[in-house]
CSV table of C-alpha atoms and ligand atoms in Angstrom, one decimal:
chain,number,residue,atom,x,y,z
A,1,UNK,CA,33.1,-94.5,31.1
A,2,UNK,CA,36.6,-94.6,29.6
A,3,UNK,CA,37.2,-96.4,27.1
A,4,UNK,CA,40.5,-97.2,28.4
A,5,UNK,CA,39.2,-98.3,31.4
A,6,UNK,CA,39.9,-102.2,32.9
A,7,UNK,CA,36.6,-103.4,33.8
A,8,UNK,CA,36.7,-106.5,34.8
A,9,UNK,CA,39.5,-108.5,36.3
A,10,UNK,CA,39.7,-112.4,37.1
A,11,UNK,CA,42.1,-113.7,39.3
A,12,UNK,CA,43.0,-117.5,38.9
A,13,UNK,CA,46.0,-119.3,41.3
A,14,UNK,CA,47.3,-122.1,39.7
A,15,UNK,CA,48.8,-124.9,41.4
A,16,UNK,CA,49.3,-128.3,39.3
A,17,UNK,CA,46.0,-127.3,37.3
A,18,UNK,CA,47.3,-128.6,33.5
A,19,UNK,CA,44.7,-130.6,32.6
A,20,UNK,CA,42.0,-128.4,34.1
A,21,UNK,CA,43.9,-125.0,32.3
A,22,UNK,CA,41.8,-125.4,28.8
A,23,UNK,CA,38.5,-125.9,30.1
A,24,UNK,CA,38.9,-123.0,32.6
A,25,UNK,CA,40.1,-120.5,30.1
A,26,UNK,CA,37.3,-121.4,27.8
A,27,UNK,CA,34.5,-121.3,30.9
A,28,UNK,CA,36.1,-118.0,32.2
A,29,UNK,CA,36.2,-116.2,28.7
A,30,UNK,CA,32.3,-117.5,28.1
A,31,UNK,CA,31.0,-116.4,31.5
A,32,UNK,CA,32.8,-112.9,31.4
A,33,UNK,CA,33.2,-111.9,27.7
A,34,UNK,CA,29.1,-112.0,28.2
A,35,UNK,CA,29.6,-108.8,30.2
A,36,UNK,CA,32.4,-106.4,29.0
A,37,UNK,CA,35.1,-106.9,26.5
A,38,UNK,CA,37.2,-104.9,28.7
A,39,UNK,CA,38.3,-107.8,30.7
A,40,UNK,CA,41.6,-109.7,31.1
A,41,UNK,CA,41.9,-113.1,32.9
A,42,UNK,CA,45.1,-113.2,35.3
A,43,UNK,CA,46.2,-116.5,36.1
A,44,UNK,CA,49.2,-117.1,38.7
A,45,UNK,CA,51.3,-119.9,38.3
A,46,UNK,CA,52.4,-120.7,42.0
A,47,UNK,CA,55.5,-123.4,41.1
A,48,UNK,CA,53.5,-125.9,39.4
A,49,UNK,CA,55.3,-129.2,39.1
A,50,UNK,CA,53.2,-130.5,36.1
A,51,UNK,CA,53.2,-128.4,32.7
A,52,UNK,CA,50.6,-126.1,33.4
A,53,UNK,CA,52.9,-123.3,32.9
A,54,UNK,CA,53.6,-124.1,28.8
A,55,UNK,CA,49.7,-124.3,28.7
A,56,UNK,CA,49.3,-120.6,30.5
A,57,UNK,CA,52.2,-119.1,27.7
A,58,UNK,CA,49.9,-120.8,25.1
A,59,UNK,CA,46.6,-119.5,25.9
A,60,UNK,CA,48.1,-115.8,26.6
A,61,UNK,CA,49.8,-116.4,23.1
A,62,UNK,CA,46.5,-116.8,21.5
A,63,UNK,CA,44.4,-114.6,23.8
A,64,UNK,CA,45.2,-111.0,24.6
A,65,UNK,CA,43.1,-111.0,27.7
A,66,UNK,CA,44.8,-113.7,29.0
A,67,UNK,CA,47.7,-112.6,31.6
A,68,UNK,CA,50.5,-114.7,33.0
A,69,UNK,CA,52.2,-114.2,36.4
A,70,UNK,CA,55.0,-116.7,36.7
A,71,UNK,CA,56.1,-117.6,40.3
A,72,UNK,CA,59.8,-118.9,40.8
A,73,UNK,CA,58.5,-121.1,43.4
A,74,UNK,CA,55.3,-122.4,44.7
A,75,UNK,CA,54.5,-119.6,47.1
A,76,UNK,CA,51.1,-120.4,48.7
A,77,UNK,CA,47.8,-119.9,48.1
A,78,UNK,CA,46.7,-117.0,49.6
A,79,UNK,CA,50.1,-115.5,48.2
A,80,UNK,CA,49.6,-116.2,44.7
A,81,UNK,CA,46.1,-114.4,44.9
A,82,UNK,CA,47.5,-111.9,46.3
A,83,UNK,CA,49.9,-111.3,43.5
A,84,UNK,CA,47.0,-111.6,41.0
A,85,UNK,CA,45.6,-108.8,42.7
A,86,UNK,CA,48.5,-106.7,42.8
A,87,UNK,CA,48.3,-107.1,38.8
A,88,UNK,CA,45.4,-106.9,38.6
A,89,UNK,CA,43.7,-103.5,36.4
A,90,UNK,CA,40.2,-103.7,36.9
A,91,UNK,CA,37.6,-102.0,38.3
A,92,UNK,CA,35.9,-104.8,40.0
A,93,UNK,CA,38.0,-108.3,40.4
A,94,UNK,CA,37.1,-111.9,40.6
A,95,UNK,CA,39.0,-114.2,42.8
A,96,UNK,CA,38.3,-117.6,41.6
A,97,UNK,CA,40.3,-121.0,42.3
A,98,UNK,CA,41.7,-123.1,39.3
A,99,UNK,CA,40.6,-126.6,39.7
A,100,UNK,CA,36.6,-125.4,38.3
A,101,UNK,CA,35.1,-125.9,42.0
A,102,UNK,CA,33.7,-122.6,41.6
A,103,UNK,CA,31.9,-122.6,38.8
A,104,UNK,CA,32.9,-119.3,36.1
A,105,UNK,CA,28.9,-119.7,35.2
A,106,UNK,CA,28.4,-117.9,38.5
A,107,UNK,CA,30.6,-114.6,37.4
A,108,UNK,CA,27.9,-112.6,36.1
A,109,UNK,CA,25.2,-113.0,39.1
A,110,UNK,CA,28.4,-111.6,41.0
A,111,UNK,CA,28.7,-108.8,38.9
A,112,UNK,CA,25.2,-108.0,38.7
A,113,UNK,CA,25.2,-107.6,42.6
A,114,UNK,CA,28.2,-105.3,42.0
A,115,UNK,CA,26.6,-103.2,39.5
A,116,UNK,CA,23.7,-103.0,42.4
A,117,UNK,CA,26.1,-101.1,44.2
A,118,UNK,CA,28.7,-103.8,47.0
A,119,UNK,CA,31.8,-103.6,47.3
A,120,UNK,CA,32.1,-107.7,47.8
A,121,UNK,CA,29.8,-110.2,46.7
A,122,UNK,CA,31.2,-113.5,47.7
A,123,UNK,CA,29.7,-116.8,46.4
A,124,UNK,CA,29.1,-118.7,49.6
A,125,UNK,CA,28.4,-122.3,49.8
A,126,UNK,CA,25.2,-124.1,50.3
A,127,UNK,CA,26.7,-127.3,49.5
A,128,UNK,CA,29.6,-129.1,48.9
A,129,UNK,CA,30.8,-131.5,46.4
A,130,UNK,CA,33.2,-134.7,46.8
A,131,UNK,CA,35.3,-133.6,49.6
A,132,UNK,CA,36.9,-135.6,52.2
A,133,UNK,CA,34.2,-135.4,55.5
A,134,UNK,CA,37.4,-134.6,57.0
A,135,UNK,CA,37.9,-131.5,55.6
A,136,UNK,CA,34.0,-130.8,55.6
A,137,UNK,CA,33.9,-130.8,59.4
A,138,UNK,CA,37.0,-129.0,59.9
A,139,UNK,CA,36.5,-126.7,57.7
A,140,UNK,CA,32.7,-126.3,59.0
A,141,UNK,CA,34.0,-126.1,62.9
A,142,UNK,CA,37.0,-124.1,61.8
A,143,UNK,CA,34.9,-121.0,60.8
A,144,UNK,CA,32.6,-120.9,63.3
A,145,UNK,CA,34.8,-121.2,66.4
A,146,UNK,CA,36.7,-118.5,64.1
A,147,UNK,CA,33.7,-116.1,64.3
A,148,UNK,CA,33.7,-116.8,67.7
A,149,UNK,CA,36.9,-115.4,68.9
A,150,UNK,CA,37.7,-112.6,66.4
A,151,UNK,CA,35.8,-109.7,66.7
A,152,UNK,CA,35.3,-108.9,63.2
A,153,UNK,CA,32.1,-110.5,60.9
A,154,UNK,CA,33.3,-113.3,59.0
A,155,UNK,CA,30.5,-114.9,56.5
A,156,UNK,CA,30.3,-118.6,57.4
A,157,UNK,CA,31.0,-121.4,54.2
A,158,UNK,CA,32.9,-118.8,52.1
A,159,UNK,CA,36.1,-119.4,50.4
A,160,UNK,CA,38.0,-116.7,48.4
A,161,UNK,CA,35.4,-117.3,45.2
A,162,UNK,CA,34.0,-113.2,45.3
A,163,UNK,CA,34.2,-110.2,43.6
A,164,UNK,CA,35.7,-107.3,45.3
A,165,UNK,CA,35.8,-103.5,44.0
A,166,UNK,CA,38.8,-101.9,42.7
A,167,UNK,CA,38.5,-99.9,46.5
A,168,UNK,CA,38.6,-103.0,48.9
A,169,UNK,CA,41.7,-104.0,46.0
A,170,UNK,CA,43.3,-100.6,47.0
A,171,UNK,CA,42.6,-101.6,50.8
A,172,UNK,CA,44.5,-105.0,50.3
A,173,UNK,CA,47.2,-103.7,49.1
A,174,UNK,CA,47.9,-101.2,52.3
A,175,UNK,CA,47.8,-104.3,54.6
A,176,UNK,CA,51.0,-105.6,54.0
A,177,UNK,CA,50.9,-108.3,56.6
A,178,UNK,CA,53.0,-110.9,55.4
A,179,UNK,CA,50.7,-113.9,56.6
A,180,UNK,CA,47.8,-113.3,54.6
A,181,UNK,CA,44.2,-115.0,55.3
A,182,UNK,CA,42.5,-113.1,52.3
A,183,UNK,CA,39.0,-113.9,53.7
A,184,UNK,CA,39.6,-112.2,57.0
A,185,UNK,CA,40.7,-109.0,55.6
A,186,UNK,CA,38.1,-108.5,53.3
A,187,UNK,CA,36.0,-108.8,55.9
A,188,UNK,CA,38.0,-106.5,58.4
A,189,UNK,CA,37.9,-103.7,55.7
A,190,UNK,CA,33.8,-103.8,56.0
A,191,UNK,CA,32.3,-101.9,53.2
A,192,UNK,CA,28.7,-103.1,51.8
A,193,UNK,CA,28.8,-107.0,51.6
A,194,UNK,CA,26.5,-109.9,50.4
A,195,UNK,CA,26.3,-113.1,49.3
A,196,UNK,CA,25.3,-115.3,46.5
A,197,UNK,CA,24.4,-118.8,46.8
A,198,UNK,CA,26.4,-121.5,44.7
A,199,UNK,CA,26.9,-125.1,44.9
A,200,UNK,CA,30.4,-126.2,45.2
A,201,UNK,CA,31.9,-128.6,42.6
A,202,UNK,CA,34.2,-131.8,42.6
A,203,UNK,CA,38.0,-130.3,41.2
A,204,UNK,CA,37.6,-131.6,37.5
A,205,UNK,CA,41.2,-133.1,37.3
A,206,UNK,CA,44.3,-133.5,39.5
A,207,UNK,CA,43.9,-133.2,43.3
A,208,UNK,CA,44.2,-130.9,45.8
A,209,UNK,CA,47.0,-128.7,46.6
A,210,UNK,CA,46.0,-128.7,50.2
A,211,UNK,CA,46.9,-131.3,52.3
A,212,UNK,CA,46.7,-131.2,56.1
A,213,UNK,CA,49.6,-129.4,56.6
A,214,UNK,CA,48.9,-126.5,54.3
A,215,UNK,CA,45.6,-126.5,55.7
A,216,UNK,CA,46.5,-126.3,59.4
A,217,UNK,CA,48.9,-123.1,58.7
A,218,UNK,CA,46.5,-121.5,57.5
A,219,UNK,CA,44.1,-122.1,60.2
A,220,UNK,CA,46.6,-120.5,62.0
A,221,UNK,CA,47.1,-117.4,59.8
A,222,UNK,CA,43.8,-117.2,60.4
A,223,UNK,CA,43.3,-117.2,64.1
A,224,UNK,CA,46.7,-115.2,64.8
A,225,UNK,CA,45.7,-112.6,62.2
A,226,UNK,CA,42.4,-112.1,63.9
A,227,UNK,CA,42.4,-112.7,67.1
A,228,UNK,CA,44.5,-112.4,70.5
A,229,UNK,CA,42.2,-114.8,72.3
A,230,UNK,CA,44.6,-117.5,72.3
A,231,UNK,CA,47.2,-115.3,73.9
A,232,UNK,CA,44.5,-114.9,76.8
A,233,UNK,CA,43.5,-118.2,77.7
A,234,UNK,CA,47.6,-118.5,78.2
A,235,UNK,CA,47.4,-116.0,80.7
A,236,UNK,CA,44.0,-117.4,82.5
A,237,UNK,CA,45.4,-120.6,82.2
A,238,UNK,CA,48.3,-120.3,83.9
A,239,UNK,CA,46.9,-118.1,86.7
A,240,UNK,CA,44.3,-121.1,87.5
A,241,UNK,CA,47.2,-123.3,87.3
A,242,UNK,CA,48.9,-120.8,89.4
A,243,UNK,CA,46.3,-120.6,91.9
A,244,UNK,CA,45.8,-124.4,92.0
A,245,UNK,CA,49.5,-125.3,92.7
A,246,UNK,CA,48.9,-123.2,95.2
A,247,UNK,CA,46.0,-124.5,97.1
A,248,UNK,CA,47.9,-127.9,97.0
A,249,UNK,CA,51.1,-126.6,98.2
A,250,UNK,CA,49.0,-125.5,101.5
A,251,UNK,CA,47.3,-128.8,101.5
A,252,UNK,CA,50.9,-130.6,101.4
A,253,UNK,CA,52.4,-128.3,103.8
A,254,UNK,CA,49.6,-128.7,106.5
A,255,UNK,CA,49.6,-132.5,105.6
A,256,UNK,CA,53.1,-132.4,106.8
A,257,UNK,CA,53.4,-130.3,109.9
A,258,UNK,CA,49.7,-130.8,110.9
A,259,UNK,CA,48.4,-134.2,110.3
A,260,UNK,CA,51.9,-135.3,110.4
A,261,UNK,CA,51.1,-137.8,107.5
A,262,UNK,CA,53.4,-136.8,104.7
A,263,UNK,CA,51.9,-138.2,100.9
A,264,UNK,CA,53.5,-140.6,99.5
A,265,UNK,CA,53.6,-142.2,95.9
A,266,UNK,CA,54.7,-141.0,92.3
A,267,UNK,CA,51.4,-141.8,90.8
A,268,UNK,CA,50.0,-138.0,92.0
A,269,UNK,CA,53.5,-136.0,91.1
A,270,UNK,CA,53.9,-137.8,87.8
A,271,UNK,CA,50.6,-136.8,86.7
A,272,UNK,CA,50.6,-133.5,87.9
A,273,UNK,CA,54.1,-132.4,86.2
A,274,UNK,CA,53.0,-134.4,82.9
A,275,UNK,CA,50.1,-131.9,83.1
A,276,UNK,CA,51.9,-128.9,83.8
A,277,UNK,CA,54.3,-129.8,81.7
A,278,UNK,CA,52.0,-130.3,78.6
A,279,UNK,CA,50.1,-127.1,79.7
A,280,UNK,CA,53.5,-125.3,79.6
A,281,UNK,CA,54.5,-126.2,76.1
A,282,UNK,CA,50.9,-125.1,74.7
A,283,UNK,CA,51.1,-122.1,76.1
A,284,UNK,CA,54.9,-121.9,74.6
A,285,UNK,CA,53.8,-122.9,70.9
A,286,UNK,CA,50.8,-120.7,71.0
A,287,UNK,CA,53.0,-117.8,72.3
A,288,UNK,CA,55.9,-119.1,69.6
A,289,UNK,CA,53.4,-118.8,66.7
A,290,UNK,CA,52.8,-115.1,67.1
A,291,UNK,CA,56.6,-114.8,67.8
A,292,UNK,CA,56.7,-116.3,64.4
A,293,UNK,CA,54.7,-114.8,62.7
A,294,UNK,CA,56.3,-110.7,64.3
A,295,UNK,CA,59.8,-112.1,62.9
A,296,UNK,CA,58.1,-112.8,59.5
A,297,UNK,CA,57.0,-108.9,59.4
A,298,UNK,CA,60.4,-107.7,61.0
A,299,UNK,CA,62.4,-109.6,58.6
A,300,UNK,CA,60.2,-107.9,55.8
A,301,UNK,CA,61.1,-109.7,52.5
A,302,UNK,CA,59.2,-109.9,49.6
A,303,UNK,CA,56.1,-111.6,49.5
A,304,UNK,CA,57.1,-113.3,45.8
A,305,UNK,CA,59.3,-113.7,43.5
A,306,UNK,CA,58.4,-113.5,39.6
A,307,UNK,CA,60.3,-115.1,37.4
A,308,UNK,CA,58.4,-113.9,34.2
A,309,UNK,CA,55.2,-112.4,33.5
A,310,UNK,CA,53.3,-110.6,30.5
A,311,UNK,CA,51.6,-108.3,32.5
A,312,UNK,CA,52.4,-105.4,34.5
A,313,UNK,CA,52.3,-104.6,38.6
A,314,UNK,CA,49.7,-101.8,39.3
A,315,UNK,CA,51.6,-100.6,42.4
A,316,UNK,CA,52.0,-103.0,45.6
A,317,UNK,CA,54.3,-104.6,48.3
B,401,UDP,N1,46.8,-123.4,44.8
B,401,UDP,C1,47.9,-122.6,44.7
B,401,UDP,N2,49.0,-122.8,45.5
B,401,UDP,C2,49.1,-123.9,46.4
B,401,UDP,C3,47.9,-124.7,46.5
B,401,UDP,C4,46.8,-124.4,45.7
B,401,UDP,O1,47.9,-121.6,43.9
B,401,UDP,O2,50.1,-124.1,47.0
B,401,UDP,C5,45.6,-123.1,44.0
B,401,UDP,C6,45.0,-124.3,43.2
B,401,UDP,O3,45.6,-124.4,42.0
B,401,UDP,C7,43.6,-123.9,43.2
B,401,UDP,C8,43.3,-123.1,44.4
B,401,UDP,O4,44.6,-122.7,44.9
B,401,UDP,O5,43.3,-123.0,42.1
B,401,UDP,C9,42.7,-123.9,45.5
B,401,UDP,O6,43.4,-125.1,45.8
B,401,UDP,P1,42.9,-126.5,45.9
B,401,UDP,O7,41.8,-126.7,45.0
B,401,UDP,O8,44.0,-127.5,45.8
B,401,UDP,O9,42.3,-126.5,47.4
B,401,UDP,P2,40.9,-127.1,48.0
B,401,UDP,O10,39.9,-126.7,47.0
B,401,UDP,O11,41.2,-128.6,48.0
B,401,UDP,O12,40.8,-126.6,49.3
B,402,MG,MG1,39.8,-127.0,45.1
């Protein structure tokens, strides 16, 4: 092979992640420099509030593997991977988060699948470590009612901890949706795909940079980007809805003129437009949030903004 040639890629988001920044970079540089020195470590600082961002310019300072992408504002998650990849050189590339849940240690079992010959080798969970049993059951519920109503073959218990080839990379890169759910399109671009076992980790400092909010957008990146099921059960919905106003409009009218005995009370029209009415604005909001998410590809702006950066973008969006 050339000796030019990237090998090895790792791409870390970094959101609020000073205190974990010095252990990770030592971790990372153990588990990987074990397997090529052709290797560079790309972390993306997504807006951090705290002073990871001095830390990142120190460690590229002193390491010339080490690459800096500097956001002007905290973009996202999914967004700040993104960039990584979209700087990233190397022939294969590790997705990895920043808070040490995914343990570096597990790198080279990745590769070795890799250099077996798939395209992705995710690291999927058989356990998890100190997280809320909230966001153990949603997240458990979350991806299997997601299997359910996309079509495509998304691994259950898998975060964005994987290695991909430089080919599913080059994939990524022509989908230029602008809501990204990074696990979903791997998935989507198929390829050959397998899966190591880990156990997932506490975060070793700080906490997370995904609160309910955060997490509920991109449930719905996730279910918009994949499926139009939703859109669907608008349309049933409303023609059962439909069909039953119907039937009771008959009722009323023969109650009327037939029977002669016309219903009286609130109690049955109060309930009955409170349902409609709550059935109406669902159906509005889940038709508003693929509305939303058309303008956000119509309106086509960048997906980030870099303010600085020591590396350079291989071709991208
Ligand atoms: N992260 C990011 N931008 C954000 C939130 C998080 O780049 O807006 C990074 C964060 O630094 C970490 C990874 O994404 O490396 C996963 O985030 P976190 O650990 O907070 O999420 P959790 O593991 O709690 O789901
Ligand atoms: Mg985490």
């Amino acid at each position: 092979m050339d000796k030019n040639v990237m090998e090895l890629s790792v791409v870390v988001p970094i959101y609020n992640e000073s205190e974990n920044l010095a252990v990770l970079h030592r971790r990372l540089t153990e588990a990987v420099s074990a397997l090529t020195d052709r290797y560079e470590l790309i972390f993306v600082n997504d807006g951090s509030r705290d002073d990871s961002f001095p830390r990142l310019c120190m460690l590229a300072a002193a390491d010339p593997h080490t690459v800096y992408v500097n956001f002007s504002r905290n973009f996202g998650h999914q967004i700040a991977v993104t960039a990584g990849l979209d700087y990233a050189r190397g022939q294969a590339v590790v997705i990895i988060d920043g808070d040490l849940q995914d343990p570096p240690e597990l790198i080279p079992e990745l590769y070795r699948k890799y250099q077996e010959g798939y395209e992705v080798v995710y690291a999927q969970r058989a356990k998890r470590k100190g997280e809320s049993w909230f966001k153990k059951v949603t997240a458990k519920w979350f991806y299997r009612i997601l299997r359910k109503i996309t079509n495509i073959d998304m691994p259950v218990d898998t975060g964005d901890f994987r290695l991909i080839d430089r080919k599913v990379v080059d994939c990524l890169k022509r989908m230029p949706e602008k809501n990204k759910f990074l696990r979903g399109q791997i998935a989507w671009i198929g390829f050959r795909q397998t899966a190591v076992l880990f156990e997932r980790q506490e975060r070793l400092h700080g906490k997370t940079g995904y609160p309910f909010s955060k997490m509920l957008k991109f449930a719905l990146d996730g279910i918009t980007g994949f499926s139009d099921k939703p859109l669907a059960w608008v349309t049933k919905t409303g023609f059962c809805i439909s069909a039953l106003s119907f039937g009771i409009i008959v009722y009323a009218l023969c109650a009327h003129f037939i029977f002669r005995q016309t219903v009286s009370g609130w109690t049955s029209i109060v309930v009955s437009s409170m349902f409609l009415g709550g059935i109406q604005l669902f159906s509005i909001g889940i038709i508003g949030e693929y509305v939303n998410r058309i303008n956000k590809n119509v309106l086509n702006r960048p997906l980030y903004i870099v303010e600085s950066t020591n590396g350079t973008e291989t071709a991208g969006f």
